[in-house]
Coordinates of C-alpha atoms and ligand atoms in Angstrom, one line a residue:
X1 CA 101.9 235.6 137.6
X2 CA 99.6 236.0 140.6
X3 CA 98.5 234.2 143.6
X4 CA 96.0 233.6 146.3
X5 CA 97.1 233.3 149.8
X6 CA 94.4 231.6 151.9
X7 CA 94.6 231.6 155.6
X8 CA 92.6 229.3 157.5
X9 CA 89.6 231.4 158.6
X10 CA 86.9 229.4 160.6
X11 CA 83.3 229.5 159.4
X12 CA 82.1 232.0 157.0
X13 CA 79.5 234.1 157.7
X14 CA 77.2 236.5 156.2
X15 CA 75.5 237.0 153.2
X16 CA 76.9 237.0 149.4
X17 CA 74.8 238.0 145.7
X18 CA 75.1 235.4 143.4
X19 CA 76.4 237.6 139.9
X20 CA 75.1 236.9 136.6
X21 CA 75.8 233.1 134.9
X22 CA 79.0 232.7 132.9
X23 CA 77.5 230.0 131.4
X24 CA 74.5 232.0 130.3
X25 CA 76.2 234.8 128.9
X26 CA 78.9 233.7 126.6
X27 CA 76.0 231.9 124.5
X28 CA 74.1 235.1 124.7
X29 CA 76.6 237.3 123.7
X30 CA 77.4 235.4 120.9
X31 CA 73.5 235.0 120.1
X32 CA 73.8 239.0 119.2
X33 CA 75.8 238.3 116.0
X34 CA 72.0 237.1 115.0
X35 CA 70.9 240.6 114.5
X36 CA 72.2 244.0 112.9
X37 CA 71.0 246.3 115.8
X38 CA 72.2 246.7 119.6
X39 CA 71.3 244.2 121.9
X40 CA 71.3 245.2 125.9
X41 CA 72.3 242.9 128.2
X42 CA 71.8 242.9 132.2
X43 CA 73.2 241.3 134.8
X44 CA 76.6 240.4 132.8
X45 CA 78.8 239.1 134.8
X46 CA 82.1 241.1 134.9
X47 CA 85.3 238.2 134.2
X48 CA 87.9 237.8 131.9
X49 CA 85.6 235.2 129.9
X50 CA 83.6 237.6 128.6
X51 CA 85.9 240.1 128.1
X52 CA 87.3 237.7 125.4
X53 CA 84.2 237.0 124.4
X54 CA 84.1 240.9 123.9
X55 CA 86.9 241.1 121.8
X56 CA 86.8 238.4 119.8
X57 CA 83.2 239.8 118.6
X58 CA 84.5 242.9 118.0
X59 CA 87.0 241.0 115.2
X60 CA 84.1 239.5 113.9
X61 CA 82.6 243.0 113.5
X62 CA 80.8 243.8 115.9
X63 CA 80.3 247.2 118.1
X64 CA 80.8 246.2 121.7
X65 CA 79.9 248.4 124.7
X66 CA 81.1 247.3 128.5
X67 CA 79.2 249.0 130.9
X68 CA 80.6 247.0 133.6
X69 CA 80.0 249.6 136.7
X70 CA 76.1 249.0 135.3
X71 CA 76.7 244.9 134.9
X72 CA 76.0 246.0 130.9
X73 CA 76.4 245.0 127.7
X74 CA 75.3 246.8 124.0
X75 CA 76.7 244.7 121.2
X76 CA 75.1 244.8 117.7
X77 CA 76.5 243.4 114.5
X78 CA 75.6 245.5 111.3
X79 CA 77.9 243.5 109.3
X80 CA 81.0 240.5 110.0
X81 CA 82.9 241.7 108.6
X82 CA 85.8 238.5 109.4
X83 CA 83.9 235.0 109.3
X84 CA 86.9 233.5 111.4
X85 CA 87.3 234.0 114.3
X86 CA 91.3 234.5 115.3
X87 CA 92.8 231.7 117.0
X88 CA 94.8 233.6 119.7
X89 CA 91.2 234.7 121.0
X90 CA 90.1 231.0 120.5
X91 CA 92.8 228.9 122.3
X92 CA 92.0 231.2 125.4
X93 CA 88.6 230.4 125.4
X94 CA 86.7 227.0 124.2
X95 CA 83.2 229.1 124.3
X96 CA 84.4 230.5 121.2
X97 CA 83.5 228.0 119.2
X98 CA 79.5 229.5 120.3
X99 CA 80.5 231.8 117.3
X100 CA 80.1 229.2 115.3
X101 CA 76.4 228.9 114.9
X102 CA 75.6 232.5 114.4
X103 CA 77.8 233.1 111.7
X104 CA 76.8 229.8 109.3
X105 CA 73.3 231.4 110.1
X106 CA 73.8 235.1 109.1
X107 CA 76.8 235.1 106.1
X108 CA 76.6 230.5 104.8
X109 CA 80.4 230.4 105.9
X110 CA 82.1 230.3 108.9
X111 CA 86.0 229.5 109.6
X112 CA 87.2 228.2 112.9
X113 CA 90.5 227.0 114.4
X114 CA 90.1 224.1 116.4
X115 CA 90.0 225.0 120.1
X116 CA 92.3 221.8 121.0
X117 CA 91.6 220.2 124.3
X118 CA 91.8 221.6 127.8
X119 CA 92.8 220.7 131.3
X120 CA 89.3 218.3 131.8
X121 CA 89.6 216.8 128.3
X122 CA 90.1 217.0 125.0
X123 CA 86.4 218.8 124.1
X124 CA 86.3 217.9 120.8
X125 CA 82.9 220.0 118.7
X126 CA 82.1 216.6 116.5
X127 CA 78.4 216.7 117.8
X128 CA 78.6 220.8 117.0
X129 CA 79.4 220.1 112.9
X130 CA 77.5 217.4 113.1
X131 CA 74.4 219.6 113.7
X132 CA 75.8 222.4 111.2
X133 CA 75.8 219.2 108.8
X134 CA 72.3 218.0 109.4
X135 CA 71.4 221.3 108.7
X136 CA 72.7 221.4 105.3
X137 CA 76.1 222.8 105.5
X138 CA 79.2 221.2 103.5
X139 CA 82.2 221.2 106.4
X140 CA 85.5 221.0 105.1
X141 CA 88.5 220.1 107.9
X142 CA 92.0 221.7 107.0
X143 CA 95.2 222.0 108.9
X144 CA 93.6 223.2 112.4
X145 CA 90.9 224.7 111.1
X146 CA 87.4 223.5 110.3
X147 CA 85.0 225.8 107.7
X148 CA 81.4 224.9 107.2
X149 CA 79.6 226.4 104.1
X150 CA 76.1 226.5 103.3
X151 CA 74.1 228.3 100.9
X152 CA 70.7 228.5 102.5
X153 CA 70.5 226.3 105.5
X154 CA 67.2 223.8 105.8
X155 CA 65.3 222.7 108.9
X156 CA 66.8 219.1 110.4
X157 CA 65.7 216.4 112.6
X158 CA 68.9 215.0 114.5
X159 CA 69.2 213.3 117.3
X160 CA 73.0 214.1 119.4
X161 CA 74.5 211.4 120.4
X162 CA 75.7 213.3 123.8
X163 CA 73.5 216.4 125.2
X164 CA 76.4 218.2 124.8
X165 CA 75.8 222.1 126.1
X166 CA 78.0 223.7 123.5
X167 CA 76.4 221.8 120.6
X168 CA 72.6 222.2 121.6
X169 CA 73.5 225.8 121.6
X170 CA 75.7 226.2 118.1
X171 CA 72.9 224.3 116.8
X172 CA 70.0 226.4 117.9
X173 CA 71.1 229.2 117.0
X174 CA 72.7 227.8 113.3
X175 CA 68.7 227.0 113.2
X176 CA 67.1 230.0 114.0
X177 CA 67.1 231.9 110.7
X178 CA 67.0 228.1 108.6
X179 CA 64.1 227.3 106.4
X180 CA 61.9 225.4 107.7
X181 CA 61.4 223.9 111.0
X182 CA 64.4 221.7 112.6
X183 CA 63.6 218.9 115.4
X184 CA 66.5 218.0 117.6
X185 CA 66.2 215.0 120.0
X186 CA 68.4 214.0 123.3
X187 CA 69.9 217.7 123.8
X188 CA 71.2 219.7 127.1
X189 CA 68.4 220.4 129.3
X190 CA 70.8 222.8 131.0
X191 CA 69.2 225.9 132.8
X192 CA 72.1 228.2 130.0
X193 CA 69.9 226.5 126.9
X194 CA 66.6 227.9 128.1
X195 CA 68.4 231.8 129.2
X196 CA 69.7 231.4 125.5
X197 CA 66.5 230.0 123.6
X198 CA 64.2 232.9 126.1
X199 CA 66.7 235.3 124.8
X200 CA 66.4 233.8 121.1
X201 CA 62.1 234.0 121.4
X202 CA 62.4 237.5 122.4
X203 CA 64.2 238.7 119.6
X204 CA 61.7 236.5 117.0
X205 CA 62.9 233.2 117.2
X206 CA 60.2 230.0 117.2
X207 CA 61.9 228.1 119.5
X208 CA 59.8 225.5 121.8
X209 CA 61.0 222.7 124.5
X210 CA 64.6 224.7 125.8
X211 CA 64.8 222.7 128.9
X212 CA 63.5 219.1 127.8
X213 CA 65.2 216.5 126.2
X214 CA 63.6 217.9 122.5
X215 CA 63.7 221.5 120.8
X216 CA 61.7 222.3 118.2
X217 CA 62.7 225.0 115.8
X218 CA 60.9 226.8 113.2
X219 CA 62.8 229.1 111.2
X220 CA 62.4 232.6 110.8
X221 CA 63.5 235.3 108.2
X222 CA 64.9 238.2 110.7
X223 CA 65.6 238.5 114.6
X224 CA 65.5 242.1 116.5
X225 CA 67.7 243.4 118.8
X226 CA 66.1 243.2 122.4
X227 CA 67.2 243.8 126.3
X228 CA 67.8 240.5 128.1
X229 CA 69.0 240.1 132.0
X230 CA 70.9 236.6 132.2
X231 CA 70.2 234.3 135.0
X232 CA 71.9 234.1 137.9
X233 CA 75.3 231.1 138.0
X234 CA 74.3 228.1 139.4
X235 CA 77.6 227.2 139.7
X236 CA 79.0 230.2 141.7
X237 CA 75.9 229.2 143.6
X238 CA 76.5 225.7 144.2
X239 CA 80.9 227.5 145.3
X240 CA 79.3 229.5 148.2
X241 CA 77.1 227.0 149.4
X242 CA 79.8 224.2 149.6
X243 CA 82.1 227.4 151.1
X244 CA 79.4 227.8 153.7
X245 CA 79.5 223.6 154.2
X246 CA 83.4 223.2 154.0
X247 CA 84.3 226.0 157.1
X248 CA 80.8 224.5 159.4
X249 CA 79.2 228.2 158.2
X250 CA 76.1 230.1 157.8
X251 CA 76.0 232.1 154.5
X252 CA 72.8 233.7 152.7
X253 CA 72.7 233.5 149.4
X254 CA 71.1 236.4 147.7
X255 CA 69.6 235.8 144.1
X256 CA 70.1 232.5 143.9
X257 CA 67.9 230.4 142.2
X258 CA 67.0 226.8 144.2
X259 CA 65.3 225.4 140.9
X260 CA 68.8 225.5 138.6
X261 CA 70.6 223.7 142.0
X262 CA 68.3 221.6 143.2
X263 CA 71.2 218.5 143.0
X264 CA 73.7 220.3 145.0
X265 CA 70.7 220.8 147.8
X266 CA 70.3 217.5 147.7
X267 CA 73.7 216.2 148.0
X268 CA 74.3 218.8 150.6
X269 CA 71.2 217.8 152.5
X270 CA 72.2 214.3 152.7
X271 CA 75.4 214.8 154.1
X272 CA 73.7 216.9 157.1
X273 CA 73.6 220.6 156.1
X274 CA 70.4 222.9 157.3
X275 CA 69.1 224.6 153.5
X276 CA 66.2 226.8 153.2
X277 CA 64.7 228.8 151.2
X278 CA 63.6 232.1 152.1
X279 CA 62.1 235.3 150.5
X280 CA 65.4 236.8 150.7
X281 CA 67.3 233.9 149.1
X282 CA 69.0 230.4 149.9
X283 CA 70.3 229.9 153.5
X284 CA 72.8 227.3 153.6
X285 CA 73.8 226.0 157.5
X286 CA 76.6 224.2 158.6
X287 CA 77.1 225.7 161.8
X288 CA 77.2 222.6 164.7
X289 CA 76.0 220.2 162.1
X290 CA 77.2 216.0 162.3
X291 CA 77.9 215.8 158.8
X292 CA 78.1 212.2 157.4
X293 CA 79.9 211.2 153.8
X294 CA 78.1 210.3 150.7
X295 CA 78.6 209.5 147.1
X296 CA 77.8 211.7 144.3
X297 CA 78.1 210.6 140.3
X298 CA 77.9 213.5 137.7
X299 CA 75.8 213.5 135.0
X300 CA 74.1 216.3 132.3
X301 CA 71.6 218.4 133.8
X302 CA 69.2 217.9 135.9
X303 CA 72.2 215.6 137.5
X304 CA 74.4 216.6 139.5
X305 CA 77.1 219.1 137.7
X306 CA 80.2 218.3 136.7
X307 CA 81.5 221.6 137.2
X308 CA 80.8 221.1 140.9
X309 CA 82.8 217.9 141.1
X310 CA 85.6 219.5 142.5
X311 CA 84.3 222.1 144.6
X312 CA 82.4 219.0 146.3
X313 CA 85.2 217.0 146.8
X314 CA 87.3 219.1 148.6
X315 CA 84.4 219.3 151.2
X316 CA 84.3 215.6 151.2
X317 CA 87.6 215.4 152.2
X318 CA 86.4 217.1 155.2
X319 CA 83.8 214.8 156.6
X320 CA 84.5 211.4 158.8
X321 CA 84.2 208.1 156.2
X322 CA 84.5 207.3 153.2
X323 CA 83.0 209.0 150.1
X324 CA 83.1 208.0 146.0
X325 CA 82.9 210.5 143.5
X326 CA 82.2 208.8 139.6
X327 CA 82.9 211.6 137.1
X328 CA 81.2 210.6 134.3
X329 CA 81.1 213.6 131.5
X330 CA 84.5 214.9 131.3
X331 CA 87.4 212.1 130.8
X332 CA 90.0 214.1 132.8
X333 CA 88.5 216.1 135.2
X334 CA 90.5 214.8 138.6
X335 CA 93.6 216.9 138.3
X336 CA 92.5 218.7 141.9
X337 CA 92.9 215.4 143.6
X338 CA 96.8 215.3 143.5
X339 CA 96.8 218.9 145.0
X340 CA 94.2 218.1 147.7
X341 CA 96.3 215.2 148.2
X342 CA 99.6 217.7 148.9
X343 CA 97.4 219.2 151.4
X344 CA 96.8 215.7 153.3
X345 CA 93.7 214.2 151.8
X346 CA 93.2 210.6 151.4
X347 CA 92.4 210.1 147.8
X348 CA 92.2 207.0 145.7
X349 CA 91.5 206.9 141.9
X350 CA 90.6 204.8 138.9
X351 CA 89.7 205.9 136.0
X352 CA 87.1 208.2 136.2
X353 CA 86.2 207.1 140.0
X354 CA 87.8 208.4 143.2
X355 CA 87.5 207.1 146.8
X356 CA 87.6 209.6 149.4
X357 CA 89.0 208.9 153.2
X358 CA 87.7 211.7 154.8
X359 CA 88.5 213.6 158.1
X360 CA 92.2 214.0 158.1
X361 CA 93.2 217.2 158.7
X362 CA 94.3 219.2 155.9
X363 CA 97.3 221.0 155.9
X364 CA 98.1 224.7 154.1
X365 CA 100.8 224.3 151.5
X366 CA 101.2 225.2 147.6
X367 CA 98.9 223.9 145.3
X368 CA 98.1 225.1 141.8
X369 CA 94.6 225.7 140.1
X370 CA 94.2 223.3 137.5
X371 CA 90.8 224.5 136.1
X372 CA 88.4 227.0 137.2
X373 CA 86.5 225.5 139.2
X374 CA 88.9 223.1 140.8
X375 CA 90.9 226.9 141.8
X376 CA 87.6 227.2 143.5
X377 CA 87.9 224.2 145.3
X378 CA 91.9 224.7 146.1
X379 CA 90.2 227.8 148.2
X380 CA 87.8 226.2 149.9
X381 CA 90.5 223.9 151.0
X382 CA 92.5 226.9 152.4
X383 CA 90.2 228.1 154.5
X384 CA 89.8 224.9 156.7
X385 CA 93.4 223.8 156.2
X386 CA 96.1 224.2 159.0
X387 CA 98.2 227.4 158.2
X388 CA 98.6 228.9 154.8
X389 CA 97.9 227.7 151.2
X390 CA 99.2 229.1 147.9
X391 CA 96.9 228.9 145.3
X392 CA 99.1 229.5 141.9
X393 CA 97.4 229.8 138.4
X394 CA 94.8 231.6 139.8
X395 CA 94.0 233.2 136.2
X396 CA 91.5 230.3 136.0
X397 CA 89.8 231.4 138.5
X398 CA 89.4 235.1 137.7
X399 CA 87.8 233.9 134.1
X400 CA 84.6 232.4 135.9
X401 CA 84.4 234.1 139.5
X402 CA 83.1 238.0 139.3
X403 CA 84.7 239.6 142.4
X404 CA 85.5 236.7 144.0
X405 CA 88.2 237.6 147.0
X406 CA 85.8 240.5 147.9
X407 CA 83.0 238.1 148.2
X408 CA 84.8 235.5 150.4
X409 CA 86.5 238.3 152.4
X410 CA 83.4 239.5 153.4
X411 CA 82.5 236.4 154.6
X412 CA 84.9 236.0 156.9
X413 CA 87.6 234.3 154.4
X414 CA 91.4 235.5 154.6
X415 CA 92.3 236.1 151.3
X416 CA 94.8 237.8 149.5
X417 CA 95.8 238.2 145.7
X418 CA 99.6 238.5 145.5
X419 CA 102.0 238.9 142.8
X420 CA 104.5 235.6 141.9
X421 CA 107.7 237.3 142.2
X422 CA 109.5 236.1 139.3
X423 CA 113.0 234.4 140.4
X424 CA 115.8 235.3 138.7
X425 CA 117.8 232.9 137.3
Ligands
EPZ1 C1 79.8 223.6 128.9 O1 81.0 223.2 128.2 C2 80.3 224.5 130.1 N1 81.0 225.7 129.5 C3 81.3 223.8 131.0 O2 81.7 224.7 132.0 C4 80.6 222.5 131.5 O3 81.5 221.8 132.3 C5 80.1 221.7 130.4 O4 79.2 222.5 129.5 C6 79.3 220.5 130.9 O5 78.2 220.9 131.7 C7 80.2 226.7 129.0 O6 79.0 226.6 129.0 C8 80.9 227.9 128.4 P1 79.8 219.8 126.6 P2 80.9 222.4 126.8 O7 79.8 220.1 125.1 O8 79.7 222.9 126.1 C9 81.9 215.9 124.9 C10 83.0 225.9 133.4 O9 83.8 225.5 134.4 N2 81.7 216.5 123.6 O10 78.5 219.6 127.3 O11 82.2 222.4 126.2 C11 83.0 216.7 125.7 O12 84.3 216.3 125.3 C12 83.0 225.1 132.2 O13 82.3 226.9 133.5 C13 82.0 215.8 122.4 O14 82.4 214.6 122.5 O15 80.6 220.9 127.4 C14 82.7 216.4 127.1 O16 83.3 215.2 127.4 C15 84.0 223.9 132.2 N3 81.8 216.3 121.2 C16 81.2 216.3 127.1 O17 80.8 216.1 125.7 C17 81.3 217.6 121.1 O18 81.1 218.0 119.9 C18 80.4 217.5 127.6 O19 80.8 218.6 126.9 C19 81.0 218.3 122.2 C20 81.2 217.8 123.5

């Protein structure tokens, strides 16, 4: 197994380009299963997400082309050939499940292991069958497995009782090619649903409202394949801005897109960070800054993310006074704070609040990634803590960060990706 070792390394400096959006992609790629010719997409991210996204598609059928030196993708689907997708693939990744959708749309049957729960919770896809359900199809729930069957699926109006992302997108694009038009109410406004339903329009799709609260869709006969660049991650983003925060830095951030992280400006903003935004992208300012605490609650988009819940604590840990974090979408997302705590932070929590005593010193020392983004966050850490830090399970990391040591080593970071050696015993 490999590791990071992170060195304390003073402010980071420089500038970094923001890659394309896991987030965006996985939906996307699975979108393709929605037509028989090659899709092209740009700006794909190159992680170990998609390239099980990648494979699993190929089991389904489909002819996948990486171009990674070219940040490409070419997958078309002339026929899926296996309507269930192999749980080995899916118990590495819960974006699987984005299969889903497509393949009740395209063949009226679709198989899926359950993707069990996580690290942050136990992510169950109730609000994805219920959509599949509203939409006509019979769903039958075996021993780990879940089939939905439908004959011809017809245009809905459903109301989700959580704007869950995964579901809002399963359920747009089970929708797509349904007769007649479907109107589903309180769904993810997330930046990912629009990439997806732009994508979706420009193959043929009717889609309106990716991006409110309400998406109307009228169903069409056939989509085409198309070329589609995905939108920049706002959550890599919001992990270099906080980077540039956490070691009192300066960092440019090039192709970022201030609209999709307008919370995290905000939050950083109030604790005393200099942001603009410039023609060549988002400055973010730390350097001789008197930072003060704050408070920030997560919530769906447009609050503030819950992906960047970790990240941003780490930096609170950082800053004189105290500092609550509520994490309200995920039942299990504070596993970080008992490794921040090994490295000397003052953490309290109940439930799905913490209470941060900010401004001791942190100190280098091993700590393990317990998600991807709280690996992130275990970085971050390093590079202001006293010493050395060993980040373990660092495979989280490399599923949602493209190049991410050479980023933060050009910025000044002191990073290294070693191999655990394996004791013998
Ligand atoms: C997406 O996960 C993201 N993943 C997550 O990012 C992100 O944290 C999450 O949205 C919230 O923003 C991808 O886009 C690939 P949800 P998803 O369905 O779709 C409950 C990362 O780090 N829920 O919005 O799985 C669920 O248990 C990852 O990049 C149900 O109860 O999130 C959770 O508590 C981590 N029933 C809440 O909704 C369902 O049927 C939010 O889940 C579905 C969800």
């Amino acid at each position: 197994m490999a590791k990071f070792l992170v060195k304390n390394s003073g402010p980071l400096k420089g500038e970094v380009y923001i890659s394309g959006s896991k987030n965006a992609v996985l939906p996307i790629m699975a979108a393709t299963l929605l037509c028989e010719e090659k899709c092209e997409i740009t700006d794909a991210p190159r992680l170990r997400d998609v390239d099980v996204m990648c494979n699993m598609l190929r089991r389904i059928g489909a002819e996948v082309i990486e171009d990674y030196d070219g940040n490409r993708l070419y997958i078309g689907t002339k026929v899926i050939s296996d309507k269930e997708a192999p749980y080995a693939l899916v118990s590495k990744m819960r974006a699987s499940v984005l299969v889903m959708g497509p393949i009740l749309a395209r063949t009226g049957r679709v198989r899926m292991p359950l993707p069990g729960g996580c690290a942050i919770g136990a992510r169950p896809i109730d609000l994805h069958l219920k959509g599949f359900a509203a939409l006509g199809a019979r769903i039958e729930e075996g021993k780990g497995y879940v089939e939905a069957v439908a004959d011809k699926l017809q245009g809905c109006n459903l109301y989700l009782d959580f704007p869950s992302v995964g579901a809002t997108e399963n359920i747009i694009m089970a929708a797509v090619l349904a007769e007649g038009t479907s109107v589903i109410e309180n769904v993810a406004q997330e930046p990912e649903i629009v990439d997806l339903a732009n994508f979706l329009n420009k193959m043929g799709a009717k889609i309106k409202g990716a991006g409110t609260d309400t998406i109307k869709i009228e169903g069409v006969k056939k989509l085409n394949a198309v070329c589609h660049s995905v939108i920049p991650d706002r959550i890599e983003t919001g992990t270099f801005m906080v980077a540039a925060a956490i070691t009192r830095g300066n960092i440019l951030l090039r192709n970022a897109l201030p609209d999709h992280v307008k919370p995290i400006i905000a939050k950083l903003k109030e604790c005393g960070v200099e942001i603009y935004d410039t023609f060549d992208g988002l400055i973010v300012n730390a350097e001789n800054a008197k930072l003060v605490a704050t408070d920030i609650k997560t919530l769906p988009y447009p609050g503030f993310p819950t992906d960047m819940q970790s990240i941003f604590m780490a930096f609170l840990t950082t800053i004189d006074g105290e500092s609550n974090v509520h994490e309200t979408v995920f039942e299990n997302r504070f596993m970080h704070v008992a490794e921040l705590e090994r490295m000397g932070a003052d953490i309290v929590t109940e439930d799905r609040r913490a209470i941060i005593k900010g401004g001791k010193p942190l100190k280098g020392t091993s700590v393990f990634a317990t998600d991807l983004r709280a690996g992130a966050a275990m970085v971050l850490a390093g590079f202001v803590a006293e010493g050395e830090t060993e980040v373990s399970e660092i495979y989280h990391i490399e599923r949602g960060y493209e190049r991410f040591i050479d980023k933060l080593k050009a910025l000044g970071g002191s990073i290294e990706r070693v191999e655990e050696k394996v004791k013998e015993v």
